[in-house]
Amino acid sequence: MLILLVVMLRGDESAKRNRAFLALVALCALQSVVVGLRWGYDVAALRFALPVLASCVPPLVLASFHSLIRSEERNVPGASWIHAMPAIGILMLVLLAPSYIDFALIVEYVGYALALLNLARTGTDALDEARFEGAVAAHRALVIAAVSLCVSALFDLVIILDFEWTKGANIGLIVSNGNMLGLLFIGLTAMVADRARALPVASTVIDEDPVSVPQDREILDRVDQLLVSQKLARDENLTLSRLARRAGLPARQISTAVNRLAGKNVSQYINDFRIAEACRLLRETDMSVTSAMLESGFQTKSNFNREFRRVTSFSPGSWREQNREEKPGQEGGAINARGYR
């Protein structure tokens, strides 16, 4: 956990990293240390701190992924106080009714897991503050984080059963393994999702017309104009919310129009334009595959290769070789401005 925290803090962009993700990884590291001291070195006094620390994990996981949603859509009056209630409730149980702590933690972890899955059900477009290149990975991390909370709840249930059957003889082994699996997966998903978050830039605000409600085709044409004429698709820091501000449209309208007319999510739609530009560079220039990747708006080779195969069914090198060998007049694997063959 500490290594993950250092990795997330490293580099010139560390000051711009999301604090919720950093706090989540730091909390996972702290909880791991406390678990080790309690069950590895029998520091009994820490038994009062462990449940409270554990109750802070699910709200922080949800808050971290909420940071990948446009701020005006996620702000709910009093929400911060609502998410502080689990820790307060567990603290009261520690002082007044310790026997109910495990049941309360199970309910909390499962409840927040369901909240995360509800957030994930609309797909990658729900994370409109995530860079398009990292939106798929962030969405996958969101689902894994929900599963990790369920796994932690399952270990709490096993702890209850162990006390019933063996009077807690295996409690140390169960807690240590549950902590290792649950917190490790949560920490890894936090790092993946944090990398998907766009870096702050000066916002470009375009007033939306509250009277005019454009149709899907008009919305898509407006988006296409931004992506092609203004080369917005090449911006590696582009998110759905920033695209919406540039287009002067609500993000939900753009997502709906792309889904209806193109049959895909906005992330895939943007990547189609990027792959089209990469194909043009590979066909018409002598620049390397890596240079074409960066020039077209991608930042990681794994994502570039995956999206390139999705659009063209070829690797970048194979596509370049095939298209350069074709005779004039043959279409081969060439694609148009939207990435379709």
Tab-separated table of C-alpha atoms in Angstrom:
chain	number	residue	atom	x	y	z
A	1	MET	CA	0.000	0.000	0.000
A	2	LEU	CA	2.824	2.392	0.812
A	3	ILE	CA	4.524	1.580	-2.490
A	4	LEU	CA	1.277	2.305	-4.339
A	5	LEU	CA	0.973	5.601	-2.480
A	6	VAL	CA	4.520	6.592	-3.440
A	7	VAL	CA	3.861	5.664	-7.077
A	8	MET	CA	0.728	7.835	-7.113
A	9	LEU	CA	2.594	10.750	-5.523
A	10	ARG	CA	5.621	10.470	-7.788
A	11	GLY	CA	6.154	12.829	-10.692
A	12	ASP	CA	5.399	16.428	-11.561
A	13	GLU	CA	1.665	15.814	-11.562
A	14	SER	CA	1.557	14.630	-7.942
A	15	ALA	CA	0.147	17.908	-6.640
A	16	LYS	CA	-2.727	17.624	-9.107
A	17	ARG	CA	-3.672	14.078	-8.156
A	18	ASN	CA	-7.066	13.466	-6.658
A	19	ARG	CA	-7.017	13.685	-2.877
A	20	ALA	CA	-9.801	11.140	-2.382
A	21	PHE	CA	-7.810	8.403	-4.139
A	22	LEU	CA	-4.659	9.305	-2.236
A	23	ALA	CA	-6.564	9.260	1.058
A	24	LEU	CA	-8.057	5.871	0.174
A	25	VAL	CA	-4.671	4.274	-0.490
A	26	ALA	CA	-3.242	5.902	2.659
A	27	LEU	CA	-6.163	4.517	4.682
A	28	CYS	CA	-5.583	1.036	3.235
A	29	ALA	CA	-1.916	1.276	4.248
A	30	LEU	CA	-2.805	2.425	7.761
A	31	GLN	CA	-5.395	-0.314	8.201
A	32	SER	CA	-2.894	-2.936	7.034
A	33	VAL	CA	-0.374	-1.761	9.633
A	34	VAL	CA	-2.982	-1.766	12.403
A	35	VAL	CA	-4.151	-5.282	11.434
A	36	GLY	CA	-0.546	-6.481	11.528
A	37	LEU	CA	0.071	-4.970	14.962
A	38	ARG	CA	-3.208	-6.278	16.364
A	39	TRP	CA	-3.055	-9.864	15.114
A	40	GLY	CA	0.675	-10.295	14.496
A	41	TYR	CA	1.946	-8.710	17.709
A	42	ASP	CA	-1.171	-8.948	19.863
A	43	VAL	CA	-1.507	-5.211	20.508
A	44	ALA	CA	-4.955	-5.638	22.048
A	45	ALA	CA	-5.655	-1.927	22.444
A	46	LEU	CA	-5.938	-1.570	18.670
A	47	ARG	CA	-9.091	-3.699	18.630
A	48	PHE	CA	-11.045	-0.496	19.260
A	49	ALA	CA	-9.489	1.287	16.270
A	50	LEU	CA	-9.825	-1.507	13.698
A	51	PRO	CA	-13.639	-1.420	13.252
A	52	VAL	CA	-13.667	2.371	12.943
A	53	LEU	CA	-10.912	2.319	10.322
A	54	ALA	CA	-12.726	-0.440	8.431
A	55	SER	CA	-15.954	1.581	8.420
A	56	CYS	CA	-14.160	4.488	6.723
A	57	VAL	CA	-13.111	2.439	3.673
A	58	PRO	CA	-16.448	2.078	1.778
A	59	PRO	CA	-17.451	5.779	1.941
A	60	LEU	CA	-13.973	6.772	0.783
A	61	VAL	CA	-14.132	4.285	-2.107
A	62	LEU	CA	-17.440	5.789	-3.243
A	63	ALA	CA	-16.142	9.343	-2.801
A	64	SER	CA	-13.061	8.499	-4.870
A	65	PHE	CA	-15.077	7.292	-7.843
A	66	HIS	CA	-17.557	10.133	-7.443
A	67	SER	CA	-14.620	12.436	-8.164
A	68	LEU	CA	-14.698	11.062	-11.723
A	69	ILE	CA	-18.163	12.571	-12.159
A	70	ARG	CA	-18.813	16.188	-13.064
A	71	SER	CA	-18.979	18.127	-9.786
A	72	GLU	CA	-22.347	19.819	-10.356
A	73	GLU	CA	-23.957	16.424	-10.976
A	74	ARG	CA	-22.568	14.714	-7.891
A	75	ASN	CA	-22.986	17.423	-5.247
A	76	VAL	CA	-25.883	16.655	-2.917
A	77	PRO	CA	-26.497	18.870	0.134
A	78	GLY	CA	-25.479	17.028	3.283
A	79	ALA	CA	-23.916	14.098	1.422
A	80	SER	CA	-20.624	14.378	3.296
A	81	TRP	CA	-22.406	14.079	6.613
A	82	ILE	CA	-24.371	11.047	5.413
A	83	HIS	CA	-21.156	9.238	4.493
A	84	ALA	CA	-19.668	10.085	7.897
A	85	MET	CA	-22.506	8.272	9.661
A	86	PRO	CA	-21.077	4.713	9.252
A	87	ALA	CA	-17.881	5.609	11.119
A	88	ILE	CA	-19.870	7.394	13.825
A	89	GLY	CA	-22.239	4.448	14.113
A	90	ILE	CA	-19.406	1.910	14.379
A	91	LEU	CA	-17.714	4.058	17.031
A	92	MET	CA	-20.932	4.014	19.062
A	93	LEU	CA	-21.141	0.228	18.693
A	94	VAL	CA	-17.515	-0.130	19.842
A	95	LEU	CA	-18.394	1.764	23.008
A	96	LEU	CA	-21.888	0.408	23.663
A	97	ALA	CA	-22.600	-2.826	21.766
A	98	PRO	CA	-19.452	-4.532	20.393
A	99	SER	CA	-21.308	-7.744	19.518
A	100	TYR	CA	-23.111	-5.988	16.653
A	101	ILE	CA	-20.000	-4.580	14.973
A	102	ASP	CA	-19.488	-7.401	12.463
A	103	PHE	CA	-23.117	-7.363	11.352
A	104	ALA	CA	-23.032	-3.590	10.938
A	105	LEU	CA	-19.839	-3.760	8.849
A	106	ILE	CA	-21.352	-6.430	6.587
A	107	VAL	CA	-24.409	-4.269	5.954
A	108	GLU	CA	-22.232	-1.206	5.297
A	109	TYR	CA	-19.859	-2.958	2.887
A	110	VAL	CA	-22.646	-4.617	0.896
A	111	GLY	CA	-24.630	-1.366	0.799
A	112	TYR	CA	-21.717	0.626	-0.603
A	113	ALA	CA	-20.908	-2.172	-3.049
A	114	LEU	CA	-24.449	-1.878	-4.408
A	115	ALA	CA	-24.043	1.902	-4.626
A	116	LEU	CA	-20.855	1.432	-6.683
A	117	LEU	CA	-22.550	-1.067	-8.986
A	118	ASN	CA	-25.437	1.357	-9.443
A	119	LEU	CA	-22.901	3.996	-10.440
A	120	ALA	CA	-21.335	1.564	-12.912
A	121	ARG	CA	-24.550	0.370	-14.553
A	122	THR	CA	-24.656	3.193	-17.125
A	123	GLY	CA	-21.217	2.268	-18.445
A	124	THR	CA	-18.082	4.300	-18.998
A	125	ASP	CA	-19.999	7.457	-19.927
A	126	ALA	CA	-21.059	7.794	-16.284
A	127	LEU	CA	-17.452	8.709	-15.414
A	128	ASP	CA	-17.506	11.921	-17.427
A	129	GLU	CA	-14.452	13.404	-15.677
A	130	ALA	CA	-12.279	10.420	-16.657
A	131	ARG	CA	-10.030	10.757	-19.703
A	132	PHE	CA	-11.484	8.847	-22.643
A	133	GLU	CA	-8.353	6.741	-22.907
A	134	GLY	CA	-8.646	5.612	-19.299
A	135	ALA	CA	-12.441	5.532	-18.975
A	136	VAL	CA	-12.724	1.799	-19.684
A	137	ALA	CA	-10.037	0.949	-17.118
A	138	ALA	CA	-11.644	3.269	-14.556
A	139	HIS	CA	-15.055	1.678	-15.101
A	140	ARG	CA	-13.545	-1.784	-14.715
A	141	ALA	CA	-11.792	-0.623	-11.537
A	142	LEU	CA	-15.145	0.631	-10.236
A	143	VAL	CA	-16.704	-2.823	-10.651
A	144	ILE	CA	-13.667	-4.536	-9.086
A	145	ALA	CA	-13.834	-2.167	-6.114
A	146	ALA	CA	-17.493	-3.118	-5.591
A	147	VAL	CA	-16.578	-6.807	-5.721
A	148	SER	CA	-13.721	-6.185	-3.266
A	149	LEU	CA	-16.143	-4.658	-0.766
A	150	CYS	CA	-18.352	-7.743	-1.107
A	151	VAL	CA	-15.308	-9.977	-0.528
A	152	SER	CA	-14.497	-8.011	2.631
A	153	ALA	CA	-18.103	-8.442	3.792
A	154	LEU	CA	-17.793	-12.172	3.130
A	155	PHE	CA	-14.693	-12.354	5.327
A	156	ASP	CA	-16.604	-10.568	8.098
A	157	LEU	CA	-19.279	-13.246	7.808
A	158	VAL	CA	-16.596	-15.951	8.018
A	159	ILE	CA	-15.272	-14.266	11.172
A	160	ILE	CA	-18.717	-14.482	12.767
A	161	LEU	CA	-18.992	-18.158	11.864
A	162	ASP	CA	-15.483	-18.856	13.169
A	163	PHE	CA	-16.420	-17.406	16.545
A	164	GLU	CA	-19.530	-19.600	16.589
A	165	TRP	CA	-17.745	-22.800	15.571
A	166	THR	CA	-14.194	-22.545	16.948
A	167	LYS	CA	-14.416	-19.696	19.478
A	168	GLY	CA	-12.203	-17.551	17.207
A	169	ALA	CA	-9.323	-20.001	16.867
A	170	ASN	CA	-8.656	-18.988	13.253
A	171	ILE	CA	-9.448	-15.319	13.567
A	172	GLY	CA	-5.887	-14.074	12.986
A	173	LEU	CA	-5.493	-16.042	9.766
A	174	ILE	CA	-8.903	-14.979	8.460
A	175	VAL	CA	-8.417	-11.284	9.233
A	176	SER	CA	-4.904	-11.115	7.778
A	177	ASN	CA	-5.889	-12.827	4.528
A	178	GLY	CA	-9.097	-10.841	4.217
A	179	ASN	CA	-7.184	-7.614	4.793
A	180	MET	CA	-4.540	-8.545	2.228
A	181	LEU	CA	-7.029	-9.427	-0.518
A	182	GLY	CA	-9.629	-6.734	0.086
A	183	LEU	CA	-7.353	-3.759	0.662
A	184	LEU	CA	-4.905	-4.761	-2.063
A	185	PHE	CA	-7.630	-4.874	-4.693
A	186	ILE	CA	-9.116	-1.608	-3.450
A	187	GLY	CA	-5.701	0.062	-3.481
A	188	LEU	CA	-4.957	-1.158	-7.008
A	189	THR	CA	-8.322	-0.008	-8.333
A	190	ALA	CA	-7.773	3.390	-6.707
A	191	MET	CA	-4.446	3.765	-8.503
A	192	VAL	CA	-5.944	2.743	-11.871
A	193	ALA	CA	-8.913	5.078	-11.500
A	194	ASP	CA	-6.714	7.944	-10.286
A	195	ARG	CA	-4.615	7.702	-13.445
A	196	ALA	CA	-7.783	7.976	-15.527
A	197	ARG	CA	-8.672	11.331	-13.986
A	198	ALA	CA	-8.012	14.298	-16.268
A	199	LEU	CA	-5.543	16.932	-15.127
A	200	PRO	CA	-6.992	20.365	-14.332
A	201	VAL	CA	-7.058	22.839	-17.197
A	202	ALA	CA	-8.572	26.239	-17.725
A	203	SER	CA	-12.235	25.566	-18.437
A	204	THR	CA	-13.849	26.766	-21.630
A	205	VAL	CA	-17.444	27.644	-20.843
A	206	ILE	CA	-20.009	27.851	-23.612
A	207	ASP	CA	-23.527	28.862	-22.651
A	208	GLU	CA	-26.179	26.269	-23.308
A	209	ASP	CA	-29.412	27.262	-24.972
A	210	PRO	CA	-32.181	26.263	-22.540
A	211	VAL	CA	-34.885	26.608	-25.207
A	212	SER	CA	-33.382	24.745	-28.126
A	213	VAL	CA	-33.175	20.966	-27.737
A	214	PRO	CA	-31.063	19.637	-30.632
A	215	GLN	CA	-31.805	16.260	-32.167
A	216	ASP	CA	-29.362	13.373	-32.071
A	217	ARG	CA	-28.017	14.004	-35.590
A	218	GLU	CA	-27.450	17.685	-34.864
A	219	ILE	CA	-25.653	16.790	-31.627
A	220	LEU	CA	-23.432	14.279	-33.368
A	221	ASP	CA	-22.621	16.720	-36.181
A	222	ARG	CA	-21.635	19.359	-33.635
A	223	VAL	CA	-19.403	16.879	-31.815
A	224	ASP	CA	-17.851	15.701	-35.093
A	225	GLN	CA	-17.012	19.272	-36.043
A	226	LEU	CA	-15.166	19.780	-32.779
A	227	LEU	CA	-13.312	16.499	-33.109
A	228	VAL	CA	-12.259	17.051	-36.735
A	229	SER	CA	-12.005	20.784	-37.458
A	230	GLN	CA	-10.640	21.725	-34.032
A	231	LYS	CA	-8.721	18.431	-33.644
A	232	LEU	CA	-10.186	17.995	-30.183
A	233	ALA	CA	-9.912	14.209	-30.425
A	234	ARG	CA	-6.118	14.501	-30.205
A	235	ASP	CA	-6.333	16.023	-26.716
A	236	GLU	CA	-5.194	13.200	-24.431
A	237	ASN	CA	-6.776	15.029	-21.477
A	238	LEU	CA	-10.254	15.092	-23.054
A	239	THR	CA	-13.225	13.986	-20.946
A	240	LEU	CA	-16.943	13.773	-21.614
A	241	SER	CA	-17.667	16.773	-19.413
A	242	ARG	CA	-15.045	18.892	-21.214
A	243	LEU	CA	-16.362	17.799	-24.593
A	244	ALA	CA	-19.854	18.778	-23.408
A	245	ARG	CA	-18.667	22.225	-22.329
A	246	ARG	CA	-16.958	22.801	-25.666
A	247	ALA	CA	-20.068	21.683	-27.550
A	248	GLY	CA	-22.388	23.710	-25.338
A	249	LEU	CA	-24.489	20.627	-24.641
A	250	PRO	CA	-25.279	18.494	-21.588
A	251	ALA	CA	-23.018	15.462	-21.330
A	252	ARG	CA	-26.028	13.165	-21.083
A	253	GLN	CA	-27.368	14.375	-24.437
A	254	ILE	CA	-24.044	13.660	-26.126
A	255	SER	CA	-23.847	10.217	-24.561
A	256	THR	CA	-27.406	9.387	-25.641
A	257	ALA	CA	-26.893	10.637	-29.202
A	258	VAL	CA	-23.671	8.673	-29.657
A	259	ASN	CA	-25.236	5.545	-28.210
A	260	ARG	CA	-28.299	5.770	-30.455
A	261	LEU	CA	-26.653	6.689	-33.739
A	262	ALA	CA	-23.240	5.055	-33.446
A	263	GLY	CA	-24.168	2.123	-31.226
A	264	LYS	CA	-21.232	2.623	-28.857
A	265	ASN	CA	-20.166	4.687	-25.875
A	266	VAL	CA	-18.487	8.071	-26.176
A	267	SER	CA	-15.066	6.694	-25.237
A	268	GLN	CA	-15.131	4.264	-28.162
A	269	TYR	CA	-16.473	6.961	-30.462
A	270	ILE	CA	-13.603	9.320	-29.616
A	271	ASN	CA	-11.084	6.539	-29.994
A	272	ASP	CA	-12.444	5.838	-33.482
A	273	PHE	CA	-11.352	9.329	-34.501
A	274	ARG	CA	-7.982	8.838	-32.856
A	275	ILE	CA	-7.414	5.532	-34.636
A	276	ALA	CA	-8.413	7.145	-37.939
A	277	GLU	CA	-5.754	9.819	-37.378
A	278	ALA	CA	-3.189	7.183	-36.374
A	279	CYS	CA	-3.949	5.229	-39.565
A	280	ARG	CA	-3.467	8.362	-41.653
A	281	LEU	CA	-0.103	9.005	-40.032
A	282	LEU	CA	1.000	5.396	-40.450
A	283	ARG	CA	-0.042	5.404	-44.108
A	284	GLU	CA	1.192	8.835	-45.200
A	285	THR	CA	4.266	9.408	-43.041
A	286	ASP	CA	7.371	7.566	-41.892
A	287	MET	CA	6.900	8.324	-38.187
A	288	SER	CA	7.168	5.427	-35.771
A	289	VAL	CA	4.140	3.647	-34.353
A	290	THR	CA	4.814	5.205	-30.955
A	291	SER	CA	4.950	8.702	-32.444
A	292	ALA	CA	1.711	8.092	-34.341
A	293	MET	CA	0.142	6.849	-31.123
A	294	LEU	CA	1.088	9.992	-29.187
A	295	GLU	CA	0.199	12.323	-32.055
A	296	SER	CA	-3.296	10.859	-32.351
A	297	GLY	CA	-4.092	11.338	-28.655
A	298	PHE	CA	-3.191	8.021	-27.001
A	299	GLN	CA	-0.775	7.802	-24.109
A	300	THR	CA	-0.400	4.073	-23.440
A	301	LYS	CA	0.607	1.367	-25.920
A	302	SER	CA	-1.689	-1.251	-24.426
A	303	ASN	CA	-4.790	0.882	-24.898
A	304	PHE	CA	-3.653	2.028	-28.346
A	305	ASN	CA	-3.051	-1.528	-29.560
A	306	ARG	CA	-6.346	-2.751	-28.129
A	307	GLU	CA	-8.361	0.047	-29.731
A	308	PHE	CA	-6.459	-0.287	-33.013
A	309	ARG	CA	-7.381	-3.961	-33.230
A	310	ARG	CA	-10.986	-3.191	-32.307
A	311	VAL	CA	-11.346	-0.730	-35.172
A	312	THR	CA	-9.161	-2.281	-37.888
A	313	SER	CA	-8.752	-5.932	-36.773
A	314	PHE	CA	-4.972	-5.498	-37.297
A	315	SER	CA	-2.001	-4.496	-35.202
A	316	PRO	CA	-0.570	-1.049	-36.107
A	317	GLY	CA	2.510	-2.580	-37.747
A	318	SER	CA	0.498	-5.062	-39.801
A	319	TRP	CA	-1.972	-2.388	-40.871
A	320	ARG	CA	0.835	-0.099	-42.074
A	321	GLU	CA	2.525	-2.893	-44.003
A	322	GLN	CA	-0.674	-3.989	-45.700
A	323	ASN	CA	-1.835	-0.502	-46.672
A	324	ARG	CA	1.543	0.603	-48.003
A	325	GLU	CA	1.673	-2.457	-50.246
A	326	GLU	CA	-1.761	-1.846	-51.740
A	327	LYS	CA	-2.136	-0.427	-55.206
A	328	PRO	CA	-3.848	2.917	-55.771
A	329	GLY	CA	-7.587	2.452	-55.939
A	330	GLN	CA	-7.697	-0.414	-53.430
A	331	GLU	CA	-9.422	0.354	-50.146
A	332	GLY	CA	-7.972	-2.505	-48.103
A	333	GLY	CA	-7.958	-1.657	-44.409
A	334	ALA	CA	-8.331	2.096	-44.828
A	335	ILE	CA	-10.847	3.779	-42.552
A	336	ASN	CA	-12.714	7.049	-42.717
A	337	ALA	CA	-12.703	9.965	-40.311
A	338	ARG	CA	-14.902	8.148	-37.792
A	339	GLY	CA	-12.793	5.029	-37.774
A	340	TYR	CA	-15.069	2.772	-39.794
A	341	ARG	CA	-13.603	0.555	-42.495
